[in-house]
Short mmCIF file of C-alpha atoms and ligand atoms in Angstrom, two decimals:
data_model
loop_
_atom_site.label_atom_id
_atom_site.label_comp_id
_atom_site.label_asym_id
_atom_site.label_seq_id
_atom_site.Cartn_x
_atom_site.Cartn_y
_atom_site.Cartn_z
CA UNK A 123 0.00 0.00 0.00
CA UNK A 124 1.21 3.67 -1.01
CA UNK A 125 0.72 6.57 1.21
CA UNK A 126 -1.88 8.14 -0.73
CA UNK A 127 -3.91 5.09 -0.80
CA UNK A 128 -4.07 5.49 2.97
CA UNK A 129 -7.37 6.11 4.68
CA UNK A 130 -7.06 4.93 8.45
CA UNK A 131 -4.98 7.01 11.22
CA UNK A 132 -1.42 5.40 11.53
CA UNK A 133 -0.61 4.53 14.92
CA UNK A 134 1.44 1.68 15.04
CA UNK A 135 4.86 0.80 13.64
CA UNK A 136 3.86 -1.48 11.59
CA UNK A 137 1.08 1.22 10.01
CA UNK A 138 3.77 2.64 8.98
CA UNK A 139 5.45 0.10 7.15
CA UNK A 140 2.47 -1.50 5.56
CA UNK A 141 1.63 2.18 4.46
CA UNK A 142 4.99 2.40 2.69
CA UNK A 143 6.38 5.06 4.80
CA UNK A 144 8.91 2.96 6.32
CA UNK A 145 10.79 0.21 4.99
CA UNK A 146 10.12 -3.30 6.93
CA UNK A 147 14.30 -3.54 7.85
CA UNK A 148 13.51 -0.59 10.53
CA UNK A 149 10.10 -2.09 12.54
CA UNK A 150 13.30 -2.37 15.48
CA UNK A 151 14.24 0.99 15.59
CA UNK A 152 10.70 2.20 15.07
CA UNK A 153 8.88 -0.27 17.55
CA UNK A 154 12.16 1.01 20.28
CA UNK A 155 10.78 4.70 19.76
CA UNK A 156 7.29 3.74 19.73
CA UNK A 157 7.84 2.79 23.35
CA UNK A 158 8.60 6.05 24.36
CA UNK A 159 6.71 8.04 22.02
CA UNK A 160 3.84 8.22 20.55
CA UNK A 161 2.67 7.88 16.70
CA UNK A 162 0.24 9.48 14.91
CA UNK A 163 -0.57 10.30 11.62
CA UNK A 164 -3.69 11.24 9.83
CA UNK A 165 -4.65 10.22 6.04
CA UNK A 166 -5.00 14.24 5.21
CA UNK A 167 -1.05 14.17 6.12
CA UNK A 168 0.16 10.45 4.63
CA UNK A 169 -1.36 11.43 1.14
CA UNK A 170 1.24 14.00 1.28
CA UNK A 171 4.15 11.88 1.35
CA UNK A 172 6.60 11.52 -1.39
CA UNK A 173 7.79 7.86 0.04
CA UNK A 174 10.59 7.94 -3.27
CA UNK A 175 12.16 11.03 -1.26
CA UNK A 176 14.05 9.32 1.72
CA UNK A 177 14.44 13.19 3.22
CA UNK A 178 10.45 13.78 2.68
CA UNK A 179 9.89 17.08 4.86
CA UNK A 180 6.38 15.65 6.09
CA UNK A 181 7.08 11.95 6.87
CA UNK A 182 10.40 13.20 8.95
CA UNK A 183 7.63 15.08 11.14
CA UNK A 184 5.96 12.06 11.88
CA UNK A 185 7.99 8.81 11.16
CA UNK A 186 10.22 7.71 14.42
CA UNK A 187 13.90 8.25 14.35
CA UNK A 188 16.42 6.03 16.31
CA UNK A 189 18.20 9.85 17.24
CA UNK A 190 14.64 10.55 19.64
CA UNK A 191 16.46 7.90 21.89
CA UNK A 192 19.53 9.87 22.61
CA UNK A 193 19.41 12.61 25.09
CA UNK A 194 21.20 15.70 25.17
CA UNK A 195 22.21 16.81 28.88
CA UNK A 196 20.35 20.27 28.29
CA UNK A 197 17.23 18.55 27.44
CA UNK A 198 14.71 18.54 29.81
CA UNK A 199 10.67 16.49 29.78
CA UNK A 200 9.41 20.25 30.64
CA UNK A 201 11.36 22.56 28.08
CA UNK A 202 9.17 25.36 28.65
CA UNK A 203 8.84 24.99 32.31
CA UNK A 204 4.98 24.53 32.47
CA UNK A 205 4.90 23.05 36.20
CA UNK A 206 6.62 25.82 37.39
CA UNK A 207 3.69 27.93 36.52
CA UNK A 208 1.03 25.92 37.00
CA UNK A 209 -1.58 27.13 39.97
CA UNK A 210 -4.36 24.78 39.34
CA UNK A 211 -4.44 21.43 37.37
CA UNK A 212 -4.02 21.86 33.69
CA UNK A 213 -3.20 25.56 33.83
CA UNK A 214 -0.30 27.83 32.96
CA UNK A 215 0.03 31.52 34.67
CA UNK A 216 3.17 32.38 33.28
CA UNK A 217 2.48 36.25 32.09
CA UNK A 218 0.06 38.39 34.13
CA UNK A 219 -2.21 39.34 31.68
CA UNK A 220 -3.04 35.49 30.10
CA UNK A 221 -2.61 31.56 30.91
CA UNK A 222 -2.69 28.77 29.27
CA UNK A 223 -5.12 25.76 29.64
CA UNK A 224 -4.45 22.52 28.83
CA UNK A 225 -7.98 21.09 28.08
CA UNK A 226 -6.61 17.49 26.32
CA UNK A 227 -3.21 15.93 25.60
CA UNK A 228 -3.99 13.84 23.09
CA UNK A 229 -3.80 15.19 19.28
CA UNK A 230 -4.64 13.72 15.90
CA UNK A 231 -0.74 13.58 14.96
CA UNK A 232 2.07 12.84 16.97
CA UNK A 233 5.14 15.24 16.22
CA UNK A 234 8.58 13.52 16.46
CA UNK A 235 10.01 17.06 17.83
CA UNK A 236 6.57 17.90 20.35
CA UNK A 237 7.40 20.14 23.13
CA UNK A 238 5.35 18.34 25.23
CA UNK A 239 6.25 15.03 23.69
CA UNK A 240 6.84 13.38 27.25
CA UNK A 241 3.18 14.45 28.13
CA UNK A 242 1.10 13.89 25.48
CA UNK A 243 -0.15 10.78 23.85
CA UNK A 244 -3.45 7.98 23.90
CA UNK A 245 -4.81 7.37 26.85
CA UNK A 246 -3.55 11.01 28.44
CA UNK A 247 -7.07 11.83 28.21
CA UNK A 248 -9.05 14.99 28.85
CA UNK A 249 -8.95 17.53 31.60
CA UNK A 250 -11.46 16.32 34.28
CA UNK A 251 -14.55 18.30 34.54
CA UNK A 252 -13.51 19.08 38.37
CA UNK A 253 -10.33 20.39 37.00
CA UNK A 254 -11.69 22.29 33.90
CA UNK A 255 -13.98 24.25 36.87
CA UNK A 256 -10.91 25.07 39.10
CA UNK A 257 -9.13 26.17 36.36
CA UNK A 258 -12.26 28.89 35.26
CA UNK A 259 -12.99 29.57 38.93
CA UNK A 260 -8.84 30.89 39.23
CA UNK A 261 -9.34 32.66 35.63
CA UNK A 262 -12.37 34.22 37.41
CA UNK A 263 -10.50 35.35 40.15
CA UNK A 264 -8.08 36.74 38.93
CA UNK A 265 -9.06 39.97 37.02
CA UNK A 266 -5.73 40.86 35.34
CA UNK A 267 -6.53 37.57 33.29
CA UNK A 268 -7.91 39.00 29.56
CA UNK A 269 -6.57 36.08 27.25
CA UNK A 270 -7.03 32.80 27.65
CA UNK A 271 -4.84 30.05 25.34
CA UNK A 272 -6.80 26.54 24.78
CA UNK A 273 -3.96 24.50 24.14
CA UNK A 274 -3.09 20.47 25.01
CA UNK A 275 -2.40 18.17 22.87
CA UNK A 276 -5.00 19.80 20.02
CA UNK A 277 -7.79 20.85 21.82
CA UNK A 278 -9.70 20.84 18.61
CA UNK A 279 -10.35 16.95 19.04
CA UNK A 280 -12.34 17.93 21.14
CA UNK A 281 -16.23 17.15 20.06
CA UNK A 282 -18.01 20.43 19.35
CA UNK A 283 -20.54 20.52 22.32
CA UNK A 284 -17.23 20.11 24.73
CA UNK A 285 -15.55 23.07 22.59
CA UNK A 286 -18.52 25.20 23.06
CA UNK A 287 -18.55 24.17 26.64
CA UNK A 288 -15.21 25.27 27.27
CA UNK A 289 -15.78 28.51 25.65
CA UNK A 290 -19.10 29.50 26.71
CA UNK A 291 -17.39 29.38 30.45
CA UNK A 292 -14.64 31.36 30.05
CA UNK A 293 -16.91 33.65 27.82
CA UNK A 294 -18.97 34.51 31.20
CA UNK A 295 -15.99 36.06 32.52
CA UNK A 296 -16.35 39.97 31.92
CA UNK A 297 -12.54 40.34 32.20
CA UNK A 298 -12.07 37.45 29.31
CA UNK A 299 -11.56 39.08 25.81
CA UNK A 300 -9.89 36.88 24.03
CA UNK A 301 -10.11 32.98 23.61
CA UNK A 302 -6.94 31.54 21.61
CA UNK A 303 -7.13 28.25 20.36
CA UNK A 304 -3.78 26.25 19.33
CA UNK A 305 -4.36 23.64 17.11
CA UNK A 306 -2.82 21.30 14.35
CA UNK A 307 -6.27 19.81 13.15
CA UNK A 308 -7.09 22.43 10.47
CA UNK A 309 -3.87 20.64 8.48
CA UNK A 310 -3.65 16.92 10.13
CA UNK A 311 -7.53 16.39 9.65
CA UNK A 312 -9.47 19.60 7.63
CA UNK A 313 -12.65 17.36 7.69
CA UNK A 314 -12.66 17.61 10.99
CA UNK A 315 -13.18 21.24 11.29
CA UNK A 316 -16.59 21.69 10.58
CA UNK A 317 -18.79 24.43 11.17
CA UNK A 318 -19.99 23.00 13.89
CA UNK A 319 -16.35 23.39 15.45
CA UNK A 320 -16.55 27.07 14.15
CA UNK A 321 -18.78 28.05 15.63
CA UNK A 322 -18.44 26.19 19.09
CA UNK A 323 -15.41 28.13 18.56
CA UNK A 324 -16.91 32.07 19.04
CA UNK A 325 -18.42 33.78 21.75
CA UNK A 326 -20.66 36.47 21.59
CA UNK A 327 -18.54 39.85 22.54
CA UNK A 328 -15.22 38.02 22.64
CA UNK A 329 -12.30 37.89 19.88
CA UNK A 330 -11.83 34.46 18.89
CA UNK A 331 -8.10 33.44 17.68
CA UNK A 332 -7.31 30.35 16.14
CA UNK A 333 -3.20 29.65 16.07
CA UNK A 334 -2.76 27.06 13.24
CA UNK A 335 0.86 24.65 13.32
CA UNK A 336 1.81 24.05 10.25
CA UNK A 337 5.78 23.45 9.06
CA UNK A 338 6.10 23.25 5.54
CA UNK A 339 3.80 24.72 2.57
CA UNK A 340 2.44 21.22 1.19
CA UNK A 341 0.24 21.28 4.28
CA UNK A 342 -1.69 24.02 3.83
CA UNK A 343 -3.56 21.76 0.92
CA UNK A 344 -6.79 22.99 -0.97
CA UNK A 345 -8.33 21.13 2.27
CA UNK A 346 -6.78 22.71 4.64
CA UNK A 347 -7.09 25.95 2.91
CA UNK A 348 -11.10 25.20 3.25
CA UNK A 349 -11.05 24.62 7.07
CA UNK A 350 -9.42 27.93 7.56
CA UNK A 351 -11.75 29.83 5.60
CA UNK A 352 -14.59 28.01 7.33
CA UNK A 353 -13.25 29.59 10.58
CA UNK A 354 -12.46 32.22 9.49
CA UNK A 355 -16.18 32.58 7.93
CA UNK A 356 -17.14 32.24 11.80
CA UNK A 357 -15.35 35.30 12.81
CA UNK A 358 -11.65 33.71 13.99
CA UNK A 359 -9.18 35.43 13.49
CA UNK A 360 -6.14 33.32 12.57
CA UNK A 361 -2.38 33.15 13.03
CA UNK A 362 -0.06 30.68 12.51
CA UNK A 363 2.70 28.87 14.62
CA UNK A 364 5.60 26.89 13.25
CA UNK A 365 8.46 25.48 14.17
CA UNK A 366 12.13 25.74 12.54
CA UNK A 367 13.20 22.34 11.94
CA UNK A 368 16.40 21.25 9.90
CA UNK A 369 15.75 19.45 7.26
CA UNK A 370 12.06 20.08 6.91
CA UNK A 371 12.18 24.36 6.97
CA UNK A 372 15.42 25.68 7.27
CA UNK A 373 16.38 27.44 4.18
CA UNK A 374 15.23 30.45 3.19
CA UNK A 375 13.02 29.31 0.16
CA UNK A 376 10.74 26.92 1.94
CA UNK A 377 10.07 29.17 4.79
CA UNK A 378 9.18 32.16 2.19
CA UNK A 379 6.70 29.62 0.62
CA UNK A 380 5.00 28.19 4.05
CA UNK A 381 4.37 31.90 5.05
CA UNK A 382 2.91 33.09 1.59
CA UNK A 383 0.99 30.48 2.23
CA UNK A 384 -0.25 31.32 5.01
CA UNK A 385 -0.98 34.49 4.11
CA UNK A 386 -3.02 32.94 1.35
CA UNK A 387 -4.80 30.83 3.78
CA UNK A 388 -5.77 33.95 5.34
CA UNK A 389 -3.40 32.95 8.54
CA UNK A 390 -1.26 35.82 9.40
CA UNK A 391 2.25 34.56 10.59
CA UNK A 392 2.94 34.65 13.89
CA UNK A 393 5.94 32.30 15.37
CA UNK A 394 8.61 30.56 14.01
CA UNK A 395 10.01 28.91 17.02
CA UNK A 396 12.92 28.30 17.93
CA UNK A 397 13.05 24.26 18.94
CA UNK A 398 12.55 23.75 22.48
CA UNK A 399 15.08 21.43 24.97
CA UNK A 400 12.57 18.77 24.48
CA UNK A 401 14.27 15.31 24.79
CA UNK A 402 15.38 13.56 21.78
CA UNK A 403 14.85 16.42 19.85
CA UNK A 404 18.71 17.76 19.60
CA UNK A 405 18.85 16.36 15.54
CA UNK A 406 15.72 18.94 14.79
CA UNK A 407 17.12 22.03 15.89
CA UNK A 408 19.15 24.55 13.96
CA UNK A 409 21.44 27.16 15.73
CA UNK A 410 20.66 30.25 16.35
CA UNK A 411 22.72 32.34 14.10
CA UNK A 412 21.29 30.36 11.31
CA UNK A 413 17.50 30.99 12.46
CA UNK A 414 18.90 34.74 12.52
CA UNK A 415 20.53 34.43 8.82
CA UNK A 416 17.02 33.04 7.68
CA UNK A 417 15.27 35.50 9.25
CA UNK A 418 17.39 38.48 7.36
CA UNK A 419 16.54 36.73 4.32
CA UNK A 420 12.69 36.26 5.46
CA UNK A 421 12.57 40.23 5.68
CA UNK A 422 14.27 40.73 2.70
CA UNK A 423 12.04 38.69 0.54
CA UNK A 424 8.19 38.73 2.30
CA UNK A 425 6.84 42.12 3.19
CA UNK A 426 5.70 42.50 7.31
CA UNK A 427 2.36 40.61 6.46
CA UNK A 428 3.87 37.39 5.90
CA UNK A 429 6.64 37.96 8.39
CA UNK A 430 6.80 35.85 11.66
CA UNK A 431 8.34 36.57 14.44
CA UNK A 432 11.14 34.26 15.66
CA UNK A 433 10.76 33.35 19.33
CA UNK A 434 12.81 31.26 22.21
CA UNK A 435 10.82 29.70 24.91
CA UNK A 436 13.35 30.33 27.60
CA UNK A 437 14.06 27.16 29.60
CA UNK A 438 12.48 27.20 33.26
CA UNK A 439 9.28 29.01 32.53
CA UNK A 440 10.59 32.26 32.06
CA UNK A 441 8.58 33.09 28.80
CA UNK A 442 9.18 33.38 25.03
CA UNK A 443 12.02 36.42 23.79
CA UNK A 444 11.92 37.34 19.86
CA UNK A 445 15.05 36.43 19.13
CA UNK A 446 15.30 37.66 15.44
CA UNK A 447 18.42 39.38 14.03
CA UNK A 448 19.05 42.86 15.29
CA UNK A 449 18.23 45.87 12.87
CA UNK A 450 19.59 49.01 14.40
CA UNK A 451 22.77 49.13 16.84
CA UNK A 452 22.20 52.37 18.45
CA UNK A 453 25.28 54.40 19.85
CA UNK A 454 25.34 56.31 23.13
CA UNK A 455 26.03 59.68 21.45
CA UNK A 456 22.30 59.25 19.06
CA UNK A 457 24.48 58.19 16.25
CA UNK A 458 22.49 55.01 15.47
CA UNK A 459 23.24 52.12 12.32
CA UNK A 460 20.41 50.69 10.88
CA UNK A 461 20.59 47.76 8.16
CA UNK A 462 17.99 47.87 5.29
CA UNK A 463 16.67 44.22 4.65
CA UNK A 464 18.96 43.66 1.60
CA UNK A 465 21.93 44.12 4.35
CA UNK A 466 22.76 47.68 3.57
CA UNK A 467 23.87 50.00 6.91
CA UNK A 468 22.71 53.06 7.32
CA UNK A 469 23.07 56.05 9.51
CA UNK A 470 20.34 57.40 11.72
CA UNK A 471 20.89 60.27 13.66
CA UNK A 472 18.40 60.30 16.96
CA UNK A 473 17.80 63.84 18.14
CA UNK A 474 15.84 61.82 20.88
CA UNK A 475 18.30 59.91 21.89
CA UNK A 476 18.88 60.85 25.77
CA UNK A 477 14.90 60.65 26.34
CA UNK A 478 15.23 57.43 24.64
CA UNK A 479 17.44 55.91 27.09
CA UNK A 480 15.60 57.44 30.02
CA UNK A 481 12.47 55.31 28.77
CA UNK A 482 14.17 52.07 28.25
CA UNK A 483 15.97 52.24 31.49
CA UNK A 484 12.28 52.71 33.23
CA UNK A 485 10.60 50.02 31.51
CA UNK A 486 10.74 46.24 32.34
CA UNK A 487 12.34 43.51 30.36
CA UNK A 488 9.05 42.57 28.58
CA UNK A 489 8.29 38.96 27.05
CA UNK A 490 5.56 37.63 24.61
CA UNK A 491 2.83 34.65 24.21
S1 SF4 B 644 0.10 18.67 17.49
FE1 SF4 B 644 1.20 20.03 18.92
S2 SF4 B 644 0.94 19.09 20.96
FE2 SF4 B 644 0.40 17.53 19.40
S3 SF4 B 644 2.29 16.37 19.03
FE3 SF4 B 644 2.25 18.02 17.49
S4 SF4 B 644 3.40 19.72 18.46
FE4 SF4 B 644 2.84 18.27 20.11
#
């Protein structure tokens, strides 16, 4: 059986061979990762797979690799420092103004590089109800609270009457603006988001965001394409979230097409990340410089629309930092450089420059979400 033939989730090692997306000689090293990790992989995502190209961008996202096994020191099972932050059960407080809630941790594909890869999985099941209350009674209480991020594992698995659920709650909080919902589904499984899951999606009064993960252009598909338009026919508004991954999206040409396409998805980029300390994950990440160079060549190429911004999740819980390349170097006499995005400097001269500094020195280190 080819790939595109496929019509079943793959969840198993040997789905994977008897789907052609492995050859039989690794079921070892596969079946060794599968005990660890797990697999996942959706029919909207095999029929993508060239299985003639051994370096296929989308089956390295989702086929095991013997390297997930080896563990660098600085790796950690909570890159992003989650538990650190975590008040209640299943939520995040990490920035005053917004947390995180984990509503499931299972999702409808299983990323080889996750950042919460030693968390999520079948069988990790759903935030309890209990838990899901406690977590809206400390949103309640806590008035500085105006965003809320539905995150997991893809919370969009969820059924739409639990979705709507989950929103209509926090929507009852007057302090509660914004609802922002990560999610993978609108590429892994575009059937799945119906308009039913649209609109369990909005609340009346509230901004709706939908953060879509997707790595590489080929899967933002004419399907895909559809379930973003259906949201965005519900009143999301939507912006995407990928991560920089050698061998999949790091070189300049197939990052500039995954954000045009975006764009044409009507997904405004948002993130590149930076790949977290996750374990097993040291063979996916590129260095920093590089994600700098590509970013240089990003601006160069893609006008602001179409431009993410390219974040670190700083290890311990300590938020995400842009981490892009720096634009202007500015001197302590005003005298300030500033390189055009074709890598030209220029000279800026800052009559301001004093007042400037007086600012910046009375302003705290800020991050973002
Ligand atoms: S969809 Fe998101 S949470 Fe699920 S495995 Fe992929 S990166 Fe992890």
């Amino acid at each position: 059986m080819t790939s595109g033939s496929q019509r079943r989730r793959l969840t198993s090692p040997e789905d994977l061979v008897e789907a052609g997306l492995a050859g039989p000689e690794r079921l070892p090293e596969l079946e060794a990762v599968a005990n660890h990790y797990a697999i996942g992989l959706t029919p909207a995502l095999a029929a993508l797979v060239r299985p003639e190209d051994p370096a296929d961008p989308i089956a390295r996202q989702f086929v095991p690799d013997a390297r997930e096994l080896i563990r660098d020191p600085a790796e950690r099972d909570d890159p992003i420092g989650d538990d650190a932050m975590s008040p209640v059960n299943g939520l995040v407080h990490r920035y005053p103004d917004r947390v995180l809630i984990k509503l499931v941790a299972v999702c409808a594909v299983y990323c080889r590089f996750c950042f919460r890869r030693e968390r999520v999985g079948p069988g990790s099941g759903t935030l309890s109800a209990d838990d899901f209350a406690a977590a809206v009674d400390y949103v309640r209480a806590h008035e500085g609270i105006w965003e809320v991020i539905l995150t997991g594992g893809d919370p969009l698995t969820l059924s739409p009457r639990r979705i709507a659920e989950a929103t209509q709650a926090l929507a009852a909080i007057d302090h509660v603006k914004v609802l922002r919902w990560h999610t993978r589904l609108p590429v892994a499984a575009p059937e799945r988001v119906t308009k039913a899951v649209a609109r369990a999606l909005m609340a009346e009064g509230k901004t709706t965001v939908v953060a879509v993960h997707a790595n590489h252009a080929r899967e933002l598909t004419e399907s895909a394409r559809s379930a973003c338009r259906r949201l965005a026919a519900e009143g999301a508004m939507l912006v995407s979230q990928s991560v920089l991954l050698k061998g999949v999206n790091d070189d300049p040409e197939t990052l500039i097409d995954l954000m045009r396409a975006f764009v044409e998805a009507r997904v405004k980029p948002y993130y590149l990340h930076h790949g977290d300390l996750a374990p097993g994950t040291t063979h996916w990440r590129v260095s920093i410089p590089r994600g700098q160079e590509l970013m240089r060549l990003l601006r160069a190429r893609l006008s602001g629309l179409a431009t993410p911004t390219y974040v670190l999740d700083i290890p311990g819980g300590h938020g995400k930092a842009p981490i892009g390349p720096q634009w202007i170097h500015c001197g302590e006499d005003g005298e300030h450089v500033v390189t055009d995005p074709q890598g030209i400097r220029h000279g800026y001269a800052d009559r301001l420059g004093a007042d400037s500094a007086h600012i910046a020195d009375s302003t705290a280190v800020e991050t973002v979400n």
